[in-house]
Coordinates of C-alpha atoms and ligand atoms in Angstrom, one line a residue:
X16 CA -24.4 9.8 17.4
X17 CA -23.8 6.2 16.1
X18 CA -25.1 3.5 18.1
X19 CA -23.8 -0.1 17.8
X20 CA -24.5 -2.9 19.5
X21 CA -21.6 -5.1 20.0
X22 CA -21.7 -8.5 21.7
X23 CA -25.5 -7.9 23.4
X24 CA -24.4 -4.4 24.6
X25 CA -25.2 -0.9 23.0
X26 CA -22.4 1.6 22.3
X27 CA -22.5 5.0 21.5
X28 CA -19.2 5.3 19.1
X29 CA -19.3 8.8 18.8
X30 CA -18.0 8.5 22.3
X31 CA -15.5 6.6 22.1
X32 CA -11.9 8.3 22.7
X33 CA -10.8 7.9 19.3
X34 CA -8.5 11.1 19.6
X35 CA -6.6 8.7 22.7
X36 CA -6.3 6.0 19.6
X37 CA -4.8 8.6 17.3
X38 CA -2.5 9.7 19.8
X39 CA -1.0 6.2 20.2
X40 CA -0.4 6.0 16.0
X41 CA 1.1 6.8 13.3
X42 CA -1.1 6.4 10.3
X43 CA -4.0 8.5 10.6
X44 CA -7.3 7.8 12.0
X45 CA -10.6 8.7 9.5
X46 CA -13.9 9.2 10.3
X47 CA -17.5 9.5 9.2
X48 CA -17.6 13.0 6.5
X49 CA -14.5 13.0 5.8
X50 CA -13.2 11.9 2.4
X51 CA -10.8 9.2 2.9
X52 CA -13.3 7.5 5.5
X53 CA -15.7 7.3 2.4
X54 CA -13.0 5.8 0.4
X55 CA -11.6 3.3 2.9
X56 CA -15.7 2.0 3.6
X57 CA -16.0 1.5 0.0
X58 CA -15.5 -1.7 -1.5
X59 CA -15.3 -3.9 -4.5
X60 CA -18.8 -5.6 -4.1
X61 CA -21.1 -2.3 -4.2
X62 CA -23.7 -4.6 -2.8
X63 CA -21.9 -3.8 0.5
X64 CA -22.7 -0.5 2.3
X65 CA -21.4 -0.6 5.9
X66 CA -20.6 2.1 8.1
X67 CA -17.8 1.8 10.4
X68 CA -17.1 4.0 13.7
X69 CA -13.8 4.8 12.2
X70 CA -11.1 3.9 10.1
X71 CA -7.3 3.3 11.3
X72 CA -5.1 3.5 8.3
X73 CA -2.0 1.4 9.3
X74 CA 1.5 2.9 8.9
X75 CA 3.2 -0.6 10.3
X76 CA 2.7 -3.3 12.6
X77 CA 3.5 -1.2 15.8
X78 CA 0.1 0.4 14.3
X79 CA -1.3 -3.0 14.4
X80 CA -0.6 -3.2 17.7
X81 CA -1.8 -0.9 18.9
X82 CA -5.2 -0.3 17.4
X83 CA -6.1 -4.2 18.3
X84 CA -5.3 -3.1 21.7
X85 CA -7.7 0.4 21.4
X86 CA -10.3 -2.2 20.7
X87 CA -10.1 -4.8 23.1
X88 CA -10.0 -1.5 25.8
X89 CA -12.8 -0.4 24.1
X90 CA -14.6 -3.3 23.7
X91 CA -15.2 -2.0 19.9
X92 CA -15.3 -4.2 17.0
X93 CA -12.5 -5.0 14.9
X94 CA -12.7 -5.7 11.0
X95 CA -9.5 -5.8 8.6
X96 CA -9.5 -5.2 5.1
X97 CA -6.9 -5.5 2.9
X98 CA -7.2 -5.6 -0.6
X99 CA -11.3 -4.9 -0.8
X100 CA -11.8 -7.7 -2.6
X101 CA -13.8 -10.1 -0.8
X102 CA -17.4 -10.5 -2.7
X103 CA -19.1 -10.4 1.0
X104 CA -17.5 -7.4 1.5
X105 CA -16.0 -9.0 5.2
X106 CA -13.6 -6.2 5.4
X107 CA -16.3 -4.0 6.3
X108 CA -18.8 -3.8 9.2
X109 CA -20.6 -1.2 10.4
X110 CA -20.1 0.3 13.6
X111 CA -16.2 -1.2 13.8
X112 CA -13.0 -0.2 13.6
X113 CA -11.7 -1.0 10.4
X114 CA -7.8 -1.4 10.4
X115 CA -7.4 -0.7 6.9
X116 CA -3.9 -2.3 5.7
X117 CA -3.6 -0.4 2.1
X118 CA -1.1 1.6 3.2
X119 CA 1.6 -1.6 4.1
X120 CA 2.1 -2.8 0.9
X121 CA 6.2 -3.0 0.7
X122 CA 7.6 -6.6 -0.8
X123 CA 11.4 -7.7 -0.6
X124 CA 12.6 -9.9 -2.9
X125 CA 15.8 -12.6 -2.1
X126 CA 16.3 -14.3 -5.2
X127 CA 19.1 -16.7 -3.6
X128 CA 16.2 -18.5 -1.3
X129 CA 14.2 -17.6 -3.8
X130 CA 11.9 -16.1 -0.9
X131 CA 9.6 -12.8 -1.2
X132 CA 7.9 -10.9 1.9
X133 CA 5.1 -8.8 1.5
X134 CA 3.3 -6.8 3.8
X135 CA -0.5 -7.4 3.8
X136 CA -2.2 -4.2 2.3
X137 CA -0.7 -5.3 -1.4
X138 CA -2.2 -6.9 -3.9
X139 CA -1.5 -9.4 -6.4
X140 CA 0.3 -6.8 -8.5
X141 CA 2.4 -5.3 -6.1
X142 CA 4.1 -8.8 -5.6
X143 CA 4.1 -9.6 -8.9
X144 CA 5.8 -6.6 -10.0
X145 CA 9.2 -7.2 -7.7
X146 CA 9.3 -10.7 -7.7
X147 CA 9.5 -10.8 -11.7
X148 CA 12.1 -8.3 -11.2
X149 CA 14.1 -11.6 -10.3
X150 CA 12.3 -13.5 -13.0
X151 CA 10.7 -15.1 -10.2
X152 CA 6.7 -15.3 -8.8
X153 CA 4.6 -16.1 -6.4
X154 CA 1.6 -18.7 -7.2
X155 CA -1.2 -16.4 -6.3
X156 CA -4.4 -15.4 -8.1
X157 CA -5.9 -14.2 -11.2
X158 CA -6.8 -10.9 -11.4
X159 CA -3.7 -8.3 -10.4
X160 CA -6.5 -6.4 -8.2
X161 CA -6.8 -8.8 -5.4
X162 CA -5.6 -8.0 -2.1
X163 CA -2.8 -11.0 -1.1
X164 CA -4.2 -11.0 2.6
X165 CA -7.9 -12.5 2.3
X166 CA -6.6 -14.8 -0.9
X167 CA -3.6 -16.5 1.2
X168 CA -5.8 -16.4 4.2
X169 CA -8.4 -18.1 2.2
X170 CA -6.3 -20.8 -0.2
X171 CA -5.3 -19.2 -3.1
X172 CA -5.5 -20.0 -7.0
X173 CA -4.3 -19.0 -10.2
X174 CA -2.5 -19.1 -13.1
X175 CA 0.1 -21.6 -10.9
X176 CA -1.9 -24.0 -8.7
X177 CA -1.3 -26.9 -11.1
X178 CA 2.3 -26.7 -11.0
X179 CA 2.8 -25.4 -7.3
X180 CA -0.9 -25.7 -5.3
X181 CA -3.4 -23.7 -3.4
X182 CA -1.1 -20.3 -3.0
X183 CA -0.8 -21.2 1.1
X184 CA 0.9 -24.5 0.1
X185 CA 3.7 -21.8 -1.1
X186 CA 3.8 -19.9 1.9
X187 CA 6.9 -20.2 4.1
X188 CA 6.3 -17.6 7.2
X189 CA 3.4 -15.1 8.4
X190 CA 3.9 -12.5 10.9
X191 CA 0.0 -12.3 12.6
X192 CA -0.9 -9.5 15.3
X193 CA -3.0 -11.7 17.6
X194 CA -5.8 -11.4 20.2
X195 CA -3.9 -10.3 23.2
X196 CA -1.0 -7.8 20.8
X197 CA 1.4 -9.6 20.0
X198 CA 3.8 -10.1 16.6
X199 CA 3.8 -13.5 16.3
X200 CA 5.3 -15.2 13.0
X201 CA 4.0 -18.9 12.5
X202 CA 6.0 -21.3 9.9
X203 CA 6.1 -25.4 9.9
X204 CA 9.3 -24.9 12.5
X205 CA 7.6 -22.3 14.9
X206 CA 3.6 -22.6 16.2
X207 CA 2.9 -24.9 14.0
X208 CA -0.9 -25.3 15.5
X209 CA -1.3 -21.3 13.8
X210 CA 0.8 -21.4 11.0
X211 CA -2.1 -24.5 10.2
X212 CA -4.5 -21.9 10.6
X213 CA -4.1 -19.2 8.9
X214 CA -3.4 -21.5 5.9
X215 CA -6.9 -21.6 5.1
X216 CA -8.9 -20.5 8.7
X217 CA -9.6 -17.0 7.2
X218 CA -8.8 -13.4 9.4
X219 CA -10.0 -15.9 12.5
X220 CA -6.8 -15.9 14.5
X221 CA -5.2 -12.0 14.1
X222 CA -3.9 -9.4 12.1
X223 CA -1.5 -10.6 9.5
X224 CA 0.8 -8.2 8.9
X225 CA 3.4 -9.7 6.7
X226 CA 4.0 -13.3 4.5
X227 CA 6.8 -15.0 3.4
X228 CA 6.0 -16.9 -0.4
X229 CA 8.6 -19.2 -1.7
X230 CA 9.0 -18.4 -5.1
X231 CA 9.4 -20.1 -8.9
X232 CA 11.0 -19.0 -12.2
X233 CA 8.4 -17.9 -14.2
X234 CA 8.4 -15.3 -17.4
X235 CA 9.5 -12.8 -18.2
X236 CA 7.7 -14.4 -21.4
X237 CA 4.7 -16.5 -21.3
X238 CA 2.3 -17.7 -23.7
X239 CA -1.7 -16.5 -22.5
X240 CA -4.3 -14.6 -23.5
X241 CA -8.1 -15.8 -25.4
X242 CA -9.2 -17.2 -27.7
X243 CA -13.4 -16.4 -28.8
X244 CA -16.1 -18.2 -31.1
X245 CA -20.0 -17.3 -31.5
X246 CA -22.3 -19.3 -28.5
X247 CA -23.3 -21.3 -31.3
X248 CA -20.0 -23.1 -31.1
X249 CA -20.7 -23.6 -27.6
X250 CA -20.8 -27.3 -27.5
X251 CA -17.7 -28.1 -29.4
X252 CA -15.8 -25.3 -28.0
X253 CA -16.2 -27.0 -24.2
X254 CA -16.2 -30.5 -25.9
X255 CA -12.8 -29.7 -27.3
X256 CA -12.1 -27.7 -23.9
X257 CA -12.7 -31.2 -21.9
X258 CA -10.6 -32.9 -24.1
X259 CA -7.9 -30.6 -24.0
X260 CA -8.1 -30.2 -20.1
X261 CA -7.5 -34.0 -19.7
X262 CA -4.0 -34.1 -21.6
X263 CA -2.6 -30.7 -20.7
X264 CA 0.4 -30.3 -19.4
X265 CA 0.8 -28.7 -15.7
X266 CA 2.1 -25.7 -16.9
X267 CA -0.5 -24.8 -18.8
X268 CA -4.0 -23.9 -17.6
X269 CA -7.4 -23.5 -19.3
X270 CA -10.6 -21.8 -18.6
X271 CA -13.3 -21.8 -20.3
X272 CA -16.2 -19.1 -20.1
X273 CA -19.2 -17.8 -21.5
X274 CA -21.0 -14.7 -21.4
X275 CA -21.9 -11.8 -24.1
X276 CA -18.9 -10.2 -25.6
X277 CA -17.4 -7.1 -24.0
X278 CA -16.7 -4.4 -26.3
X279 CA -13.4 -5.0 -26.3
X280 CA -11.0 -3.8 -29.7
X281 CA -9.9 -7.4 -30.5
X282 CA -13.5 -8.9 -31.2
X283 CA -16.1 -7.5 -33.9
X284 CA -18.1 -4.7 -33.1
X285 CA -21.0 -6.7 -34.6
X286 CA -20.5 -9.0 -31.7
X287 CA -20.5 -6.5 -28.9
X288 CA -23.2 -7.7 -26.7
X289 CA -23.5 -11.1 -28.5
X290 CA -22.7 -14.5 -26.3
X291 CA -19.5 -15.7 -26.9
X292 CA -17.9 -18.6 -26.0
X293 CA -13.7 -18.6 -24.9
X294 CA -11.0 -20.3 -23.9
X295 CA -8.9 -18.0 -21.5
X296 CA -4.9 -20.5 -21.9
X297 CA -1.9 -19.5 -19.9
X298 CA 1.5 -21.9 -20.1
X299 CA 3.7 -20.4 -18.0
X300 CA 6.8 -22.9 -18.6
X301 CA 9.0 -22.0 -21.8
X302 CA 7.6 -19.5 -24.9
X303 CA 8.5 -21.9 -27.3
X304 CA 6.7 -25.3 -25.4
X305 CA 3.5 -22.4 -24.6
X306 CA 3.4 -22.0 -28.7
X307 CA 3.4 -25.6 -28.9
X308 CA 0.6 -26.4 -26.6
X309 CA -1.8 -23.2 -27.3
X310 CA -1.4 -23.9 -31.0
X311 CA -4.6 -26.3 -31.2
X312 CA -6.6 -23.7 -29.3
X313 CA -6.0 -20.7 -32.6
X314 CA -6.5 -23.3 -35.0
X315 CA -9.9 -24.5 -33.6
X316 CA -12.8 -24.0 -35.4
X317 CA -13.6 -20.6 -36.2
X318 CA -12.8 -18.0 -33.6
X319 CA -14.1 -13.8 -34.2
X320 CA -11.1 -12.8 -32.0
X321 CA -8.0 -14.5 -30.8
X322 CA -5.7 -12.6 -28.3
X323 CA -3.3 -15.1 -27.5
X324 CA 0.1 -15.1 -28.0
X325 CA 3.3 -14.2 -26.1
X326 CA 3.3 -11.7 -23.7
X327 CA 4.7 -10.1 -20.0
X328 CA 3.6 -12.9 -17.2
X329 CA 2.9 -9.0 -15.2
X330 CA 0.3 -8.5 -18.5
X331 CA -1.2 -12.0 -18.1
X332 CA -1.6 -11.5 -14.6
X333 CA -3.9 -8.3 -15.1
X334 CA -5.2 -9.5 -18.4
X335 CA -8.6 -10.4 -16.3
X336 CA -8.7 -6.9 -14.5
X337 CA -10.7 -5.2 -16.5
X338 CA -14.1 -7.5 -16.8
X339 CA -14.3 -7.2 -12.9
X340 CA -14.5 -3.6 -11.8
X341 CA -14.8 -2.0 -8.4
X342 CA -17.9 -0.5 -8.3
X343 CA -20.2 -2.6 -9.7
X344 CA -23.4 -5.3 -8.1
X345 CA -21.6 -8.7 -7.8
X346 CA -22.7 -12.3 -6.9
X347 CA -21.2 -15.5 -7.6
X348 CA -22.0 -19.1 -6.4
X349 CA -19.1 -21.3 -7.0
X350 CA -18.1 -25.7 -6.7
X351 CA -15.4 -27.5 -7.2
X352 CA -15.5 -30.0 -10.1
X353 CA -14.2 -33.5 -10.4
X354 CA -15.0 -33.5 -13.9
X355 CA -15.9 -31.9 -16.9
X356 CA -19.1 -34.2 -18.2
X357 CA -20.8 -33.7 -21.9
X358 CA -24.2 -33.2 -19.1
X359 CA -22.5 -30.2 -17.3
X360 CA -21.8 -28.9 -20.9
X361 CA -24.9 -28.6 -21.6
X362 CA -26.1 -27.2 -18.6
X363 CA -23.9 -24.6 -18.8
X364 CA -24.6 -23.7 -22.3
X365 CA -28.1 -23.6 -21.1
X366 CA -27.8 -21.2 -18.5
X367 CA -25.4 -19.2 -20.9
X368 CA -28.2 -18.1 -22.0
X369 CA -30.5 -16.9 -19.6
X370 CA -27.3 -14.4 -18.1
X371 CA -29.7 -11.4 -17.1
X372 CA -26.9 -8.4 -17.3
X373 CA -23.8 -7.6 -20.1
X374 CA -21.2 -8.2 -18.0
X375 CA -22.0 -11.7 -15.9
X376 CA -20.1 -14.5 -17.1
X377 CA -20.3 -18.3 -16.4
X378 CA -16.6 -19.7 -15.9
X379 CA -14.3 -23.2 -15.4
X380 CA -11.3 -22.7 -14.0
X381 CA -8.7 -25.7 -14.5
X382 CA -7.3 -26.6 -11.4
X383 CA -5.9 -30.3 -10.9
X384 CA -1.8 -30.7 -10.5
X385 CA -0.1 -30.3 -8.0
X386 CA -3.1 -29.1 -5.7
X387 CA -4.2 -33.2 -5.8
X388 CA -1.1 -34.7 -4.4
X389 CA -0.8 -33.3 -0.9
X390 CA -2.9 -34.7 1.7
X391 CA -6.3 -33.4 2.4
X392 CA -5.1 -32.2 5.9
X393 CA -2.1 -30.4 5.1
X394 CA -3.9 -27.0 4.9
X395 CA -7.9 -26.1 6.1
X396 CA -8.4 -25.7 2.1
X397 CA -8.6 -29.3 1.6
X398 CA -10.6 -29.6 -1.3
X399 CA -7.7 -32.2 -2.6
X400 CA -10.2 -33.5 -5.2
X401 CA -10.6 -30.0 -6.8
X402 CA -10.0 -30.1 -10.7
X403 CA -12.1 -27.7 -12.3
X404 CA -13.9 -24.9 -10.5
X405 CA -16.8 -23.3 -11.6
X406 CA -18.3 -19.7 -10.6
X407 CA -21.3 -18.4 -11.9
X408 CA -20.8 -14.1 -11.7
X409 CA -23.7 -12.1 -12.0
X410 CA -22.3 -8.8 -12.2
X411 CA -24.4 -5.5 -12.6
X412 CA -24.7 -1.6 -12.3
X413 CA -28.2 -1.0 -11.2
X414 CA -29.8 -2.0 -7.7
X415 CA -32.9 -2.4 -9.5
X416 CA -31.6 -5.5 -11.0
X417 CA -30.1 -6.7 -8.2
X418 CA -33.4 -9.6 -7.8
X419 CA -33.5 -11.2 -11.3
X420 CA -29.5 -11.4 -11.3
X421 CA -29.3 -13.0 -8.0
X422 CA -32.2 -15.2 -9.1
X423 CA -29.9 -16.3 -12.7
X424 CA -27.1 -17.0 -10.7
X425 CA -29.1 -19.2 -8.2
X426 CA -31.0 -21.0 -10.9
X427 CA -28.1 -21.6 -12.9
X428 CA -26.0 -22.8 -9.8
X429 CA -29.3 -25.4 -7.8
X430 CA -29.1 -26.9 -11.3
X431 CA -24.7 -27.4 -11.9
X432 CA -24.6 -28.9 -7.9
X433 CA -25.3 -31.9 -9.4
X434 CA -21.8 -31.9 -10.9
X435 CA -19.8 -30.4 -7.9
X436 CA -17.1 -32.3 -5.8
X437 CA -19.7 -31.3 -2.7
X438 CA -16.4 -28.9 -2.1
X439 CA -16.8 -24.9 -2.9
X440 CA -14.0 -22.5 -2.5
X441 CA -14.6 -20.2 0.8
X442 CA -12.8 -17.1 -0.9
X443 CA -15.8 -16.7 -3.5
X444 CA -18.8 -17.9 -1.1
X445 CA -21.4 -14.1 -0.9
X446 CA -22.9 -12.9 2.2
X447 CA -25.9 -15.5 2.5
X448 CA -24.1 -18.7 2.5
X449 CA -23.9 -20.0 6.0
X450 CA -22.8 -22.6 8.0
X451 CA -23.3 -25.0 5.5
X452 CA -21.3 -23.9 2.7
X453 CA -18.6 -23.5 5.8
X454 CA -18.5 -27.0 5.6
X455 CA -19.0 -27.7 1.6
X456 CA -15.6 -24.9 2.3
X457 CA -13.7 -26.5 5.1
X458 CA -15.1 -29.7 5.5
X459 CA -14.0 -31.7 8.1
X460 CA -11.0 -28.8 9.3
X461 CA -13.7 -26.9 11.0
X462 CA -13.4 -29.2 13.8
X463 CA -9.7 -28.6 14.3
X464 CA -9.6 -25.1 13.4
X465 CA -11.9 -24.1 16.7
X466 CA -9.4 -25.8 18.7
X467 CA -7.0 -23.4 16.9
X468 CA -9.3 -20.6 17.1
X469 CA -9.4 -21.7 21.1
X470 CA -5.7 -21.3 21.9
X471 CA -5.2 -18.0 19.5
X472 CA -8.1 -16.1 20.0
X473 CA -10.9 -17.7 23.1
X474 CA -12.8 -14.3 23.3
X475 CA -13.9 -14.4 19.5
X476 CA -12.2 -11.1 19.1
X477 CA -11.4 -11.6 15.3
X478 CA -15.0 -12.3 13.8
X479 CA -15.7 -10.4 11.1
X480 CA -15.1 -12.9 9.1
X481 CA -16.1 -16.5 8.3
X482 CA -16.2 -17.4 11.7
X483 CA -15.5 -20.6 13.5
X484 CA -16.5 -20.3 17.0
X485 CA -13.6 -21.5 19.6
X486 CA -14.0 -24.8 20.9
Ligands
FAD18 C1 -12.5 -9.5 -9.1 C2 -11.8 -11.0 -8.0 C3 -11.1 -11.5 -8.4 C4 -10.7 -12.8 -7.7 N1 -9.8 -13.7 -8.0 C5 -9.6 -14.7 -7.6 C6 -8.7 -15.9 -8.1 O1 -7.9 -15.6 -9.2 N2 -7.7 -16.9 -7.2 C7 -7.9 -16.6 -5.8 O2 -7.9 -17.6 -4.9 N3 -9.2 -15.4 -5.2 C8 -10.0 -14.8 -6.2 N4 -10.5 -13.5 -5.5 C9 -11.7 -14.0 -4.2 C10 -10.0 -13.3 -3.3 O3 -9.4 -14.3 -3.0 C11 -11.5 -12.8 -2.0 O4 -12.2 -12.5 -2.3 C12 -10.3 -12.4 -1.0 O5 -10.8 -12.4 0.3 C13 -9.8 -11.1 -1.3 O6 -9.0 -10.7 -0.9 P1 -9.0 -9.0 -0.1 O7 -8.0 -8.7 0.6 O8 -8.9 -8.6 -1.4 O9 -10.6 -8.9 0.7 P2 -10.8 -8.6 1.8 O10 -12.3 -7.8 1.5 O11 -9.8 -7.2 2.1 O12 -10.7 -9.2 2.8 C14 -11.3 -10.0 3.0 C15 -11.3 -10.8 4.3 O13 -9.8 -11.4 4.9 C16 -9.2 -10.8 5.6 N5 -8.0 -10.0 5.8 C17 -8.0 -9.3 4.9 N6 -6.3 -9.0 5.3 C18 -6.6 -9.2 6.6 C19 -4.9 -9.4 7.4 N7 -3.9 -8.8 7.4 N8 -4.9 -10.0 8.3 C20 -6.2 -10.8 8.9 N9 -7.3 -11.0 8.2 C21 -7.3 -10.0 6.8 C22 -10.8 -9.7 6.0 O14 -10.5 -9.4 7.7 C23 -12.0 -10.4 5.5 O15 -12.1 -11.4 6.8 C24 -10.8 -12.7 -6.5 C25 -11.7 -11.9 -6.1 C26 -12.4 -10.8 -6.7 C27 -13.3 -10.1 -6.2

């Protein structure tokens, strides 16, 4: 027996008639004890250990509609899993019926209209692979294993953000199953309020089944990769990064990072585990222009490793994957920055020296460009003044190390907050971040989001997310 409390009422989810649900679906339903159940409930961050009542692996929109209707009829909480990458584990909830979208990974590209239609269970790599067949790309994120649904519903940033804006700025339409079990298409022409809310308001308004992305000519070859120096050169490297970022063309995105050197073959063995500073760069214009743009990085100081070169766009998109594997313990703190100041650099260097795990890092991703020229209220993502995002990423292996690593991230963040725009990224928020941080992420948009919620989900059916209560 597994008792859960839903809307103040105790429910024995063992008594819920999942056989009835099975009869309504094409995809399988998995319950505790099954291997597939364990796989589905396990998300990227090993700090999250929650047990849903059952998992539906949806095979199509009809399965999503049937599951939403079943959950409402039986008064069971719903949770939705895209790529399962959310650091706060928002995809999984104790006692809930989890809709696992991972079997819905189709991508259809219309090269004439430069539109890709992707099912909501896709990972970034699925979309990149299909769009690159046509020399096109959607403006998605930096790690190819991230789910597109959670990323897009929260904003979305990556190597193309400076050219085209947040991912949500490039969405042409979305298909969503609403709380009353209807399939609705939202775009600038249809259900404009819902479309606005979906582009930053998370999974508050329904279950996304498909997304239409605008595509842009990118690749197949770009110039990208990493150059690394010993941490002793960090003051000079960060000053160099600061200046280069000021003048970088929109095609070039620069990322500064400090961490213990990973055991990568391109870094000298004796440096593995030692503190380093690195610049990750990606130029998505022509390879010739890209080589010219990154030449100053390659010739700066005395690098200990350099893998900044021409490579395929899809390879670039998966370059960071190995540094963020599923199954480790993670704790992040993030802030948007308006600029890089010398005092910020000094603070980052100091906190990088106090890192408690060989997997942790302090990273500054360059933003700015196109996202700064769009109206603040064009979508709930807002933060149109962001020029960089600082992410303090604690990453370690054993539960006994939780305290030390979380304390390190919190201390670094507490010191570095002084340099923030005051905004943060909703998709980088951890479990312990509450309403004040949601306000920092979504700002004045929260009021309008509550209105949209009242129209589309007045009973707050969809609340295993960064919840916005109906107005
Ligand atoms: C290693 C790593 C790298 C990352 N890199 C980037 C990056 O480069 N750029 C960036 O912008 N972000 C990045 N992120 C953050 C990422 O955008 C968020 O973690 C996002 O929530 C992941 O989406 P997901 O579908 O994998 O999440 P999930 O954990 O599956 O879900 C997250 C939330 O979205 C909701 N959701 C998922 N699918 C649906 C759906 N079909 N319908 C309705 N709601 C749904 C869930 O209910 C949940 O509330 C990264 C995260 C990780 C862990």
